[in-house]
Amino acid sequence: MPMINIQHAVHATHRAAALPISVFCGLLALMPTAVAQDELPEWLRARPGVGLVNRRDCQAMADLVRPVVSATGESIVQVICDGRAVALGTIVGADGYILTKRSELTGDPIRVRLADDQLLSARVAAVRRANDLALLHVDAAQDFRPVSFTSDSPAIGSFLISPGRDARSIDIGVVSSPARAIQHEGRLGVYLENDSDGRARVERVMPSSGAEVAGVVRDDRILAINGQSESSKNSVMRTLHAMFPGESVRLTIERSGATLELDARIREFGLMQESENDSKVNGPRNSRLSGFDLVLQHDTVLEPDECGGPILDSSGRVVGLNIARAGRVVSYALPASLVTSEMVGMLSEARAAAR
């Protein structure tokens, strides 16, 4: 099917009004949910099925943009990890390679659900920790339909469309700011001092931190991380700073003369500082929200398990990959230029290993 520009679709649907999409969305947002039929404009009365709701991603808008996203429907999968849907995946290789969000893959088995509801086993073929990407591979006797990324970057204020698997759900947002790096904010959640022997001693444990959940307490001495001996506070801090949010670390602890092994998770520093009310306002988010080389920020309201799928511009071109829901109306997407660069290396690495 040829690409359909969303603005052209609006004009075709409401030719009498000749409204651009920005005005159309604004009208839908501003109009009350219940309006007397005779108070409606003639063009809207003549359009059955247009819901008067104060959301730009209402069913009427979803129906309007569906032709734009139809070409990607067979290229999006649902990623299931340990029996739970954790992310979307984007097919990038006709031989069964799929990009998704790495930090959500926290258990086995990994499976993917295709657009036709087929459920297939998958394995991790390559990872890029720096941008939270994992390349999955599915062994199946069939051809897959990969997406094609564009080299263009959407301007601030542009509409972006986030389709779900088989385009069943469609979320619409707007580019909020220029592409930028997001500083790494992962923390274990401990304050350290050197003891009399120069070893890292825990002075304080942050509430709601990975360290607290793991059982780390004051006066514990950190002897090793992931089996590597640590000689001091600075050594421990350097090692932990290389860990991204969502990653697990094994701590070797000395406590009251005994040696313990504890498993802890690195968490986002901002999440540990939030009040209960802040958490309720922002809603559920991904375990990793920071440490990306470059992101497009947009205001689409995504669920955490809707990340990993492609994001499209109003002409249906794939301009990036959704990577994190960071706040109530803050979502991040890796731009296509970055995704393509990472993808080429990952595919080369995975295919070479499979030979």
PDB file of C-alpha atoms in Angstrom, residues 120-350:
ATOM      1  CA  LEU A 120       8.006 -18.322  18.706  1.00  0.00           C
ATOM      2  CA  SER A 121      11.055 -18.943  20.884  1.00  0.00           C
ATOM      3  CA  ALA A 122      13.813 -16.339  20.677  1.00  0.00           C
ATOM      4  CA  ARG A 123      17.356 -15.922  21.968  1.00  0.00           C
ATOM      5  CA  VAL A 124      19.579 -12.886  22.554  1.00  0.00           C
ATOM      6  CA  ALA A 125      22.051 -12.664  19.649  1.00  0.00           C
ATOM      7  CA  ALA A 126      23.774  -9.332  20.448  1.00  0.00           C
ATOM      8  CA  VAL A 127      23.491  -6.439  22.898  1.00  0.00           C
ATOM      9  CA  ARG A 128      24.489  -2.781  23.091  1.00  0.00           C
ATOM     10  CA  ARG A 129      24.443  -1.800  26.747  1.00  0.00           C
ATOM     11  CA  ALA A 130      25.151   1.873  26.065  1.00  0.00           C
ATOM     12  CA  ASN A 131      21.762   2.397  24.410  1.00  0.00           C
ATOM     13  CA  ASP A 132      19.794  -0.449  26.032  1.00  0.00           C
ATOM     14  CA  LEU A 133      19.364  -2.463  22.837  1.00  0.00           C
ATOM     15  CA  ALA A 134      19.140  -6.221  22.403  1.00  0.00           C
ATOM     16  CA  LEU A 135      19.038  -8.101  19.128  1.00  0.00           C
ATOM     17  CA  LEU A 136      16.867 -11.214  19.324  1.00  0.00           C
ATOM     18  CA  HIS A 137      16.911 -14.053  16.825  1.00  0.00           C
ATOM     19  CA  VAL A 138      14.019 -16.319  15.942  1.00  0.00           C
ATOM     20  CA  ASP A 139      14.637 -19.620  14.158  1.00  0.00           C
ATOM     21  CA  ALA A 140      11.663 -20.175  11.891  1.00  0.00           C
ATOM     22  CA  ALA A 141      11.157 -21.416   8.348  1.00  0.00           C
ATOM     23  CA  GLN A 142       9.579 -18.201   7.110  1.00  0.00           C
ATOM     24  CA  ASP A 143      10.530 -14.779   5.834  1.00  0.00           C
ATOM     25  CA  PHE A 144      10.098 -11.819   8.150  1.00  0.00           C
ATOM     26  CA  ARG A 145       9.281  -8.269   7.074  1.00  0.00           C
ATOM     27  CA  PRO A 146      11.919  -5.817   8.341  1.00  0.00           C
ATOM     28  CA  VAL A 147      11.337  -2.086   8.730  1.00  0.00           C
ATOM     29  CA  SER A 148      13.342   0.518   6.842  1.00  0.00           C
ATOM     30  CA  PHE A 149      14.657   3.439   8.873  1.00  0.00           C
ATOM     31  CA  THR A 150      14.740   6.917   7.339  1.00  0.00           C
ATOM     32  CA  SER A 151      17.727   9.238   7.622  1.00  0.00           C
ATOM     33  CA  ASP A 152      15.495  12.266   8.307  1.00  0.00           C
ATOM     34  CA  SER A 153      14.944  13.566  11.813  1.00  0.00           C
ATOM     35  CA  PRO A 154      11.532  15.012  12.797  1.00  0.00           C
ATOM     36  CA  ALA A 155      11.380  18.681  13.758  1.00  0.00           C
ATOM     37  CA  ILE A 156      10.145  19.975  17.110  1.00  0.00           C
ATOM     38  CA  GLY A 157       6.342  20.040  17.079  1.00  0.00           C
ATOM     39  CA  SER A 158       6.075  17.206  14.557  1.00  0.00           C
ATOM     40  CA  PHE A 159       3.492  14.514  15.125  1.00  0.00           C
ATOM     41  CA  LEU A 160       4.835  11.043  15.916  1.00  0.00           C
ATOM     42  CA  ILE A 161       2.895   7.786  15.781  1.00  0.00           C
ATOM     43  CA  SER A 162       3.686   4.720  17.924  1.00  0.00           C
ATOM     44  CA  PRO A 163       1.900   1.631  16.553  1.00  0.00           C
ATOM     45  CA  GLY A 164       1.423  -1.516  18.601  1.00  0.00           C
ATOM     46  CA  ARG A 165       1.676  -5.108  17.401  1.00  0.00           C
ATOM     47  CA  ASP A 166      -0.252  -5.502  14.139  1.00  0.00           C
ATOM     48  CA  ALA A 167      -1.133  -1.785  14.530  1.00  0.00           C
ATOM     49  CA  ARG A 168      -3.890  -2.818  16.975  1.00  0.00           C
ATOM     50  CA  SER A 169      -3.161   0.139  19.237  1.00  0.00           C
ATOM     51  CA  ILE A 170      -1.928   3.505  18.049  1.00  0.00           C
ATOM     52  CA  ASP A 171      -0.545   6.276  20.252  1.00  0.00           C
ATOM     53  CA  ILE A 172       0.060   9.790  18.946  1.00  0.00           C
ATOM     54  CA  GLY A 173       2.478  12.358  20.345  1.00  0.00           C
ATOM     55  CA  VAL A 174       4.532  15.416  19.472  1.00  0.00           C
ATOM     56  CA  VAL A 175       8.321  15.940  19.406  1.00  0.00           C
ATOM     57  CA  SER A 176       9.044  18.013  22.519  1.00  0.00           C
ATOM     58  CA  SER A 177      12.709  19.020  22.274  1.00  0.00           C
ATOM     59  CA  PRO A 178      15.822  18.709  20.092  1.00  0.00           C
ATOM     60  CA  ALA A 179      17.625  15.359  20.067  1.00  0.00           C
ATOM     61  CA  ARG A 180      20.044  15.201  23.003  1.00  0.00           C
ATOM     62  CA  ALA A 181      22.051  12.847  25.184  1.00  0.00           C
ATOM     63  CA  ILE A 182      20.558  11.674  28.490  1.00  0.00           C
ATOM     64  CA  GLN A 183      23.130  11.462  31.267  1.00  0.00           C
ATOM     65  CA  HIS A 184      23.590   8.137  33.036  1.00  0.00           C
ATOM     66  CA  GLU A 185      21.772   8.240  36.407  1.00  0.00           C
ATOM     67  CA  GLY A 186      22.115   4.663  37.664  1.00  0.00           C
ATOM     68  CA  ARG A 187      22.939   4.178  41.362  1.00  0.00           C
ATOM     69  CA  LEU A 188      23.272   1.257  43.770  1.00  0.00           C
ATOM     70  CA  GLY A 189      22.062   3.521  46.567  1.00  0.00           C
ATOM     71  CA  VAL A 190      24.922   3.501  49.092  1.00  0.00           C
ATOM     72  CA  TYR A 191      27.093   6.239  50.597  1.00  0.00           C
ATOM     73  CA  LEU A 192      30.634   4.976  51.170  1.00  0.00           C
ATOM     74  CA  GLU A 193      33.692   5.805  53.248  1.00  0.00           C
ATOM     75  CA  ASN A 194      37.090   4.140  53.489  1.00  0.00           C
ATOM     76  CA  ASP A 195      37.588   2.218  56.742  1.00  0.00           C
ATOM     77  CA  SER A 196      40.888   2.054  58.637  1.00  0.00           C
ATOM     78  CA  ASP A 197      42.123  -0.629  56.208  1.00  0.00           C
ATOM     79  CA  GLY A 198      41.223   1.441  53.149  1.00  0.00           C
ATOM     80  CA  ARG A 199      38.225  -0.772  52.245  1.00  0.00           C
ATOM     81  CA  ALA A 200      34.866   0.653  51.109  1.00  0.00           C
ATOM     82  CA  ARG A 201      32.542   0.759  54.121  1.00  0.00           C
ATOM     83  CA  VAL A 202      28.823   1.516  53.803  1.00  0.00           C
ATOM     84  CA  GLU A 203      28.032   4.699  55.703  1.00  0.00           C
ATOM     85  CA  ARG A 204      24.358   4.940  54.688  1.00  0.00           C
ATOM     86  CA  VAL A 205      21.821   3.085  52.510  1.00  0.00           C
ATOM     87  CA  MET A 206      19.227   5.040  50.513  1.00  0.00           C
ATOM     88  CA  PRO A 207      15.584   4.065  51.052  1.00  0.00           C
ATOM     89  CA  SER A 208      13.952   2.297  48.067  1.00  0.00           C
ATOM     90  CA  SER A 209      17.365   1.594  46.541  1.00  0.00           C
ATOM     91  CA  GLY A 210      18.612  -1.644  45.049  1.00  0.00           C
ATOM     92  CA  ALA A 211      21.056  -1.884  47.947  1.00  0.00           C
ATOM     93  CA  GLU A 212      18.257  -1.684  50.536  1.00  0.00           C
ATOM     94  CA  VAL A 213      16.173  -4.313  48.738  1.00  0.00           C
ATOM     95  CA  ALA A 214      19.215  -6.613  48.546  1.00  0.00           C
ATOM     96  CA  GLY A 215      19.804  -6.329  52.297  1.00  0.00           C
ATOM     97  CA  VAL A 216      22.900  -4.123  52.415  1.00  0.00           C
ATOM     98  CA  VAL A 217      23.216  -2.384  55.808  1.00  0.00           C
ATOM     99  CA  ARG A 218      25.419   0.230  57.422  1.00  0.00           C
ATOM    100  CA  ASP A 219      29.009  -0.839  58.203  1.00  0.00           C
ATOM    101  CA  ASP A 220      29.016  -3.566  55.533  1.00  0.00           C
ATOM    102  CA  ARG A 221      32.361  -3.636  53.704  1.00  0.00           C
ATOM    103  CA  ILE A 222      32.257  -4.197  49.943  1.00  0.00           C
ATOM    104  CA  LEU A 223      35.051  -6.600  49.053  1.00  0.00           C
ATOM    105  CA  ALA A 224      34.156  -7.465  45.449  1.00  0.00           C
ATOM    106  CA  ILE A 225      31.649  -6.706  42.681  1.00  0.00           C
ATOM    107  CA  ASN A 226      30.734  -9.448  40.214  1.00  0.00           C
ATOM    108  CA  GLY A 227      33.709 -11.462  41.468  1.00  0.00           C
ATOM    109  CA  GLN A 228      36.252  -8.661  40.915  1.00  0.00           C
ATOM    110  CA  SER A 229      38.090  -7.563  44.049  1.00  0.00           C
ATOM    111  CA  GLU A 230      37.600  -3.927  45.046  1.00  0.00           C
ATOM    112  CA  SER A 231      40.319  -2.204  47.029  1.00  0.00           C
ATOM    113  CA  SER A 232      38.729   1.087  48.106  1.00  0.00           C
ATOM    114  CA  LYS A 233      35.764   3.458  48.009  1.00  0.00           C
ATOM    115  CA  ASN A 234      36.980   5.016  44.743  1.00  0.00           C
ATOM    116  CA  SER A 235      37.449   1.587  43.159  1.00  0.00           C
ATOM    117  CA  VAL A 236      33.895   0.570  44.094  1.00  0.00           C
ATOM    118  CA  MET A 237      32.463   3.854  42.789  1.00  0.00           C
ATOM    119  CA  ARG A 238      34.246   3.492  39.426  1.00  0.00           C
ATOM    120  CA  THR A 239      32.935  -0.042  38.970  1.00  0.00           C
ATOM    121  CA  LEU A 240      29.366   0.864  39.942  1.00  0.00           C
ATOM    122  CA  HIS A 241      29.353   3.927  37.701  1.00  0.00           C
ATOM    123  CA  ALA A 242      29.837   1.622  34.698  1.00  0.00           C
ATOM    124  CA  MET A 243      26.578  -0.181  35.557  1.00  0.00           C
ATOM    125  CA  PHE A 244      23.335   0.950  33.933  1.00  0.00           C
ATOM    126  CA  PRO A 245      19.888   1.119  35.596  1.00  0.00           C
ATOM    127  CA  GLY A 246      18.137  -2.238  35.502  1.00  0.00           C
ATOM    128  CA  GLU A 247      21.382  -4.237  35.607  1.00  0.00           C
ATOM    129  CA  SER A 248      22.126  -6.698  38.423  1.00  0.00           C
ATOM    130  CA  VAL A 249      25.353  -6.807  40.410  1.00  0.00           C
ATOM    131  CA  ARG A 250      26.658  -9.460  42.799  1.00  0.00           C
ATOM    132  CA  LEU A 251      28.200  -7.923  45.903  1.00  0.00           C
ATOM    133  CA  THR A 252      30.691  -9.722  48.109  1.00  0.00           C
ATOM    134  CA  ILE A 253      30.164  -8.228  51.570  1.00  0.00           C
ATOM    135  CA  GLU A 254      32.006  -8.577  54.858  1.00  0.00           C
ATOM    136  CA  ARG A 255      29.678  -8.197  57.841  1.00  0.00           C
ATOM    137  CA  SER A 256      30.667  -8.839  61.456  1.00  0.00           C
ATOM    138  CA  GLY A 257      33.520 -11.093  60.359  1.00  0.00           C
ATOM    139  CA  ALA A 258      31.376 -13.166  57.969  1.00  0.00           C
ATOM    140  CA  THR A 259      31.429 -13.002  54.163  1.00  0.00           C
ATOM    141  CA  LEU A 260      28.091 -12.727  52.324  1.00  0.00           C
ATOM    142  CA  GLU A 261      27.030 -12.731  48.666  1.00  0.00           C
ATOM    143  CA  LEU A 262      24.151 -10.366  47.834  1.00  0.00           C
ATOM    144  CA  ASP A 263      22.460  -9.702  44.488  1.00  0.00           C
ATOM    145  CA  ALA A 264      21.368  -6.093  43.947  1.00  0.00           C
ATOM    146  CA  ARG A 265      19.924  -4.074  41.063  1.00  0.00           C
ATOM    147  CA  ILE A 266      21.073  -0.671  39.885  1.00  0.00           C
ATOM    148  CA  ARG A 267      18.183   1.793  39.979  1.00  0.00           C
ATOM    149  CA  GLU A 268      17.499   5.229  38.552  1.00  0.00           C
ATOM    150  CA  PHE A 269      18.617   7.869  41.056  1.00  0.00           C
ATOM    151  CA  GLY A 270      15.589  10.045  40.278  1.00  0.00           C
ATOM    152  CA  LEU A 271      13.156   7.220  41.031  1.00  0.00           C
ATOM    153  CA  MET A 272      14.751   6.661  44.443  1.00  0.00           C
ATOM    154  CA  GLN A 273      14.201  10.331  45.312  1.00  0.00           C
ATOM    155  CA  GLU A 274      10.530  10.462  44.314  1.00  0.00           C
ATOM    156  CA  SER A 275       7.750  10.822  46.840  1.00  0.00           C
ATOM    157  CA  GLU A 276       4.817   8.431  46.786  1.00  0.00           C
ATOM    158  CA  ASN A 277       2.698  11.176  45.247  1.00  0.00           C
ATOM    159  CA  ASP A 278       5.300  11.801  42.517  1.00  0.00           C
ATOM    160  CA  SER A 279       5.244   8.113  41.654  1.00  0.00           C
ATOM    161  CA  LYS A 280       1.457   8.103  41.376  1.00  0.00           C
ATOM    162  CA  VAL A 281       1.453  11.165  39.117  1.00  0.00           C
ATOM    163  CA  ASN A 282       4.167   9.811  36.808  1.00  0.00           C
ATOM    164  CA  GLY A 283       2.728   6.297  36.677  1.00  0.00           C
ATOM    165  CA  PRO A 284       4.630   3.117  35.769  1.00  0.00           C
ATOM    166  CA  ARG A 285       7.956   3.615  33.984  1.00  0.00           C
ATOM    167  CA  ASN A 286      10.756   1.502  32.620  1.00  0.00           C
ATOM    168  CA  SER A 287      13.567   0.352  34.896  1.00  0.00           C
ATOM    169  CA  ARG A 288      16.056   2.206  32.694  1.00  0.00           C
ATOM    170  CA  LEU A 289      15.395   5.841  31.820  1.00  0.00           C
ATOM    171  CA  SER A 290      18.878   7.296  31.371  1.00  0.00           C
ATOM    172  CA  GLY A 291      22.315   6.781  29.873  1.00  0.00           C
ATOM    173  CA  PHE A 292      21.409   7.099  26.180  1.00  0.00           C
ATOM    174  CA  ASP A 293      23.755   8.596  23.581  1.00  0.00           C
ATOM    175  CA  LEU A 294      20.928  10.443  21.824  1.00  0.00           C
ATOM    176  CA  VAL A 295      17.143  10.545  22.231  1.00  0.00           C
ATOM    177  CA  LEU A 296      14.095  12.190  20.686  1.00  0.00           C
ATOM    178  CA  GLN A 297      11.798  13.322  23.504  1.00  0.00           C
ATOM    179  CA  HIS A 298       8.081  13.188  22.775  1.00  0.00           C
ATOM    180  CA  ASP A 299       4.924  13.420  24.836  1.00  0.00           C
ATOM    181  CA  THR A 300       3.225  10.169  23.803  1.00  0.00           C
ATOM    182  CA  VAL A 301       1.768   8.347  26.815  1.00  0.00           C
ATOM    183  CA  LEU A 302       3.266   4.877  26.459  1.00  0.00           C
ATOM    184  CA  GLU A 303       3.097   1.905  28.789  1.00  0.00           C
ATOM    185  CA  PRO A 304       6.532   0.522  29.757  1.00  0.00           C
ATOM    186  CA  ASP A 305       5.852  -2.674  27.770  1.00  0.00           C
ATOM    187  CA  GLU A 306       5.155  -0.600  24.634  1.00  0.00           C
ATOM    188  CA  CYS A 307       8.818   0.388  24.301  1.00  0.00           C
ATOM    189  CA  GLY A 308      11.033  -1.388  21.781  1.00  0.00           C
ATOM    190  CA  GLY A 309       8.698  -0.742  18.856  1.00  0.00           C
ATOM    191  CA  PRO A 310       9.186   1.689  15.966  1.00  0.00           C
ATOM    192  CA  ILE A 311       8.031   5.292  15.963  1.00  0.00           C
ATOM    193  CA  LEU A 312       6.779   6.881  12.741  1.00  0.00           C
ATOM    194  CA  ASP A 313       6.399  10.377  11.365  1.00  0.00           C
ATOM    195  CA  SER A 314       3.147  11.578   9.784  1.00  0.00           C
ATOM    196  CA  SER A 315       4.154  10.099   6.419  1.00  0.00           C
ATOM    197  CA  GLY A 316       4.667   6.621   7.877  1.00  0.00           C
ATOM    198  CA  ARG A 317       8.474   6.701   7.792  1.00  0.00           C
ATOM    199  CA  VAL A 318      10.288   4.972  10.674  1.00  0.00           C
ATOM    200  CA  VAL A 319      12.194   7.765  12.432  1.00  0.00           C
ATOM    201  CA  GLY A 320      13.299   5.890  15.547  1.00  0.00           C
ATOM    202  CA  LEU A 321      12.716   3.244  18.191  1.00  0.00           C
ATOM    203  CA  ASN A 322      10.821   3.916  21.435  1.00  0.00           C
ATOM    204  CA  ILE A 323      13.236   3.156  24.270  1.00  0.00           C
ATOM    205  CA  ALA A 324      11.706   4.411  27.548  1.00  0.00           C
ATOM    206  CA  ARG A 325       8.658   5.867  29.210  1.00  0.00           C
ATOM    207  CA  ALA A 326      10.346   8.408  31.501  1.00  0.00           C
ATOM    208  CA  GLY A 327       7.407  10.343  32.970  1.00  0.00           C
ATOM    209  CA  ARG A 328       3.709  11.121  32.778  1.00  0.00           C
ATOM    210  CA  VAL A 329       4.083  12.796  29.375  1.00  0.00           C
ATOM    211  CA  VAL A 330       7.768  12.155  28.690  1.00  0.00           C
ATOM    212  CA  SER A 331       8.859   9.314  26.423  1.00  0.00           C
ATOM    213  CA  TYR A 332      12.226   8.749  24.767  1.00  0.00           C
ATOM    214  CA  ALA A 333      12.974   7.291  21.345  1.00  0.00           C
ATOM    215  CA  LEU A 334      16.385   6.504  19.905  1.00  0.00           C
ATOM    216  CA  PRO A 335      16.592   8.387  16.578  1.00  0.00           C
ATOM    217  CA  ALA A 336      16.886   6.348  13.392  1.00  0.00           C
ATOM    218  CA  SER A 337      20.473   7.483  12.761  1.00  0.00           C
ATOM    219  CA  LEU A 338      21.616   6.003  16.080  1.00  0.00           C
ATOM    220  CA  VAL A 339      19.493   2.848  15.744  1.00  0.00           C
ATOM    221  CA  THR A 340      20.836   2.172  12.248  1.00  0.00           C
ATOM    222  CA  SER A 341      24.436   2.560  13.381  1.00  0.00           C
ATOM    223  CA  GLU A 342      23.960   0.163  16.308  1.00  0.00           C
ATOM    224  CA  MET A 343      21.846  -2.264  14.256  1.00  0.00           C
ATOM    225  CA  VAL A 344      24.444  -2.702  11.493  1.00  0.00           C
ATOM    226  CA  GLY A 345      27.095  -3.733  13.993  1.00  0.00           C
ATOM    227  CA  MET A 346      24.760  -6.021  15.922  1.00  0.00           C
ATOM    228  CA  LEU A 347      23.533  -7.814  12.804  1.00  0.00           C
ATOM    229  CA  SER A 348      27.097  -8.304  11.564  1.00  0.00           C
ATOM    230  CA  GLU A 349      28.177  -9.688  14.946  1.00  0.00           C
ATOM    231  CA  ALA A 350      25.183 -12.023  15.264  1.00  0.00           C
TER     232      ALA A 350
END
